[in-house]
Short mmCIF file of C-alpha atoms in Angstrom, two decimals:
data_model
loop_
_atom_site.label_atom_id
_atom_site.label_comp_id
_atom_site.label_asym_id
_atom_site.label_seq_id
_atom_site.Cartn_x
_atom_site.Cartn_y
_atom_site.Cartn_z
CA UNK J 123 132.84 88.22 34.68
CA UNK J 124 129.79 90.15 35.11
CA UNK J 125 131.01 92.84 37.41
CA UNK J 126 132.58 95.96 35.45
CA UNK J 127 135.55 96.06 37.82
CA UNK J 128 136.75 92.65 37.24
CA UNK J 129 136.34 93.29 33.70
CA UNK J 130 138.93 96.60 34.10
CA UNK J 131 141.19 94.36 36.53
CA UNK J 132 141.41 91.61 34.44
CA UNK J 133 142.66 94.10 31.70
CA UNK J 134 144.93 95.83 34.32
CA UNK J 135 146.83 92.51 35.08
CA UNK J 136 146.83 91.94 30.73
CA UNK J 137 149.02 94.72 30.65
CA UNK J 138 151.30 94.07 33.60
CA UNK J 139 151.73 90.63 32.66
CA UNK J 140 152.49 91.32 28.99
CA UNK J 141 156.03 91.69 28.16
CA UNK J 142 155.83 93.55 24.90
CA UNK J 143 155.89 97.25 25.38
CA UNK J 144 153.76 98.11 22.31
CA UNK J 145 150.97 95.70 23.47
CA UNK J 146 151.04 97.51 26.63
CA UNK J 147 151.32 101.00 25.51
CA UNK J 148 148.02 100.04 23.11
CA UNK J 149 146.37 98.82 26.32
CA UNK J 150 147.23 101.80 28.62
CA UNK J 151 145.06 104.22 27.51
CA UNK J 152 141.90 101.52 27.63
CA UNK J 153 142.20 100.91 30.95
CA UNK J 154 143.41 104.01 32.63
CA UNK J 155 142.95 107.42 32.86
CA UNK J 156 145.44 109.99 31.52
CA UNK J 157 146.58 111.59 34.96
CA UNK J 158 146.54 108.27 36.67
CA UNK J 159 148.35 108.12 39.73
CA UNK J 160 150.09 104.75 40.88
CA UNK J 161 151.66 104.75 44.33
CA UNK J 162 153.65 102.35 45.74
CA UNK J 163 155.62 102.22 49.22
CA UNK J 164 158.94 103.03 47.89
CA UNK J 165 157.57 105.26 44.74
CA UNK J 166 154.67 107.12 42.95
CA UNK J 167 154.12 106.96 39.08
CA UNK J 168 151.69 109.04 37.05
CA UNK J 169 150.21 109.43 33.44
CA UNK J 170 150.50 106.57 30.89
CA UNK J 171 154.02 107.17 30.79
CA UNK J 172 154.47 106.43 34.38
CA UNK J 173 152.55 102.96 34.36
CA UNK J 174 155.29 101.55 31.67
CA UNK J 175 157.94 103.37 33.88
CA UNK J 176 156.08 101.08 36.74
CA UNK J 177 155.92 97.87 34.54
CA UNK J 178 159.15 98.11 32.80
CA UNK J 179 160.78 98.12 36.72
CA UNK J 180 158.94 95.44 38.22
CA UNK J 181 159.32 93.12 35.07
CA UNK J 182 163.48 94.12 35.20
CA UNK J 183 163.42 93.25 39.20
CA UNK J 184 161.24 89.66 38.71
CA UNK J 185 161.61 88.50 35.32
CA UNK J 186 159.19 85.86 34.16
CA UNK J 187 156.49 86.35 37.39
CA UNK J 188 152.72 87.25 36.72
CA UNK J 189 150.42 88.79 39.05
CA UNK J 190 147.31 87.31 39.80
CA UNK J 191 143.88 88.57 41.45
CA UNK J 192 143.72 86.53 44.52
CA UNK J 193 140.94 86.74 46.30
CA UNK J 194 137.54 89.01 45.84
CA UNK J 195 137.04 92.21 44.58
CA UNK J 196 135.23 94.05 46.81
CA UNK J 197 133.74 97.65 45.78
CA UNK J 198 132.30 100.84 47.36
CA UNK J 199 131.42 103.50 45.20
CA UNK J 200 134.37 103.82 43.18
CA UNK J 201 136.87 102.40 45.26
CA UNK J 202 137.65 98.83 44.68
CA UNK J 203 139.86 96.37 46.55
CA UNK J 204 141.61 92.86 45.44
CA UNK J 205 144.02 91.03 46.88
CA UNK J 206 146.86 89.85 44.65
CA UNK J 207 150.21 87.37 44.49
CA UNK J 208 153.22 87.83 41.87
CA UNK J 209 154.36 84.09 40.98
CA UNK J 210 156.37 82.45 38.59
CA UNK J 211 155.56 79.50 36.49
CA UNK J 212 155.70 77.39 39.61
CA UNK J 213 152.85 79.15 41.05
CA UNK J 214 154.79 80.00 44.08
CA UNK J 215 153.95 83.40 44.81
CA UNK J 216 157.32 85.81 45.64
CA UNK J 217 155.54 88.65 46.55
CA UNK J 218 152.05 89.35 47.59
CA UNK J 219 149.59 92.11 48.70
CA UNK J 220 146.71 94.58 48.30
CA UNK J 221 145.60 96.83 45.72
CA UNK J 222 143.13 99.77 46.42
CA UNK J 223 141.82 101.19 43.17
CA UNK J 224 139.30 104.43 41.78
CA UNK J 225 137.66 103.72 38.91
CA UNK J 226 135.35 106.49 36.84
CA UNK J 227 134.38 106.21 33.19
CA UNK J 228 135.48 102.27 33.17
CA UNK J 229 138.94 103.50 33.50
CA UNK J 230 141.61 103.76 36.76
CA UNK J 231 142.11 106.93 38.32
CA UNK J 232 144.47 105.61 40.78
CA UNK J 233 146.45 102.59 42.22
CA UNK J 234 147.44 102.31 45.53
CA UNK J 235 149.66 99.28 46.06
CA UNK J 236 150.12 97.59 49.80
CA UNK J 237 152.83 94.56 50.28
CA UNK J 238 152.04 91.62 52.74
CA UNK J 239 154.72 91.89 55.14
#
């Protein structure tokens, strides 16, 4: 992965994926900004404490699933764009959609997350 903002997704989905809290809190700060802002259709989070708030639900609703990057990341400026699928083991994905990031100093600024409907 030679582009920078694979480099921060790939460590993005890390900590989403990882199901120990102190790995995650030790990866938080790496790959985000302090005052990040996540939003979501049916919520916003903010701040470091917010993205384990965000993790901690989605892991609780679909235990076991990992999200995936599925398709290209496309970037302009500082916005970047990736399409993505939560799956289980099977590979079959449950959920899917579209995440619109900000990236500035190698770390996310904000997360906007769009479901497939």
């Amino acid at each position: 992965m030679s582009n920078p903002v694979a480099k921060i997704v790939d460590r993005h989905l890390k900590i989403w994926n990882t199901r120990h809290a102190a790995e995650r809190i030790t990866g938080i700060p790496l790959t985000y900004a302090e005052d990040v802002v996540i939003g979501e259709p049916a919520a916003w989070f903010s701040g470091f404490a917010g993205i384990e708030l965000a993790i901690k639900a989605v892991q609780a609703q679909m235990p076991g699933m990992d999200l995936a990057v599925t398709g290209p990341i496309q970037t302009t400026g500082d916005m970047s764009t990736y399409t993505w699928a939560l799956a289980g083991k099977d590979g079959n994905p449950v959920v899917k959609g579209r995440d619109v990031i900000t990236v500035k100093h190698e770390r996310i600024i904000s997360r906007y997350v769009f479901f497939d409907t």
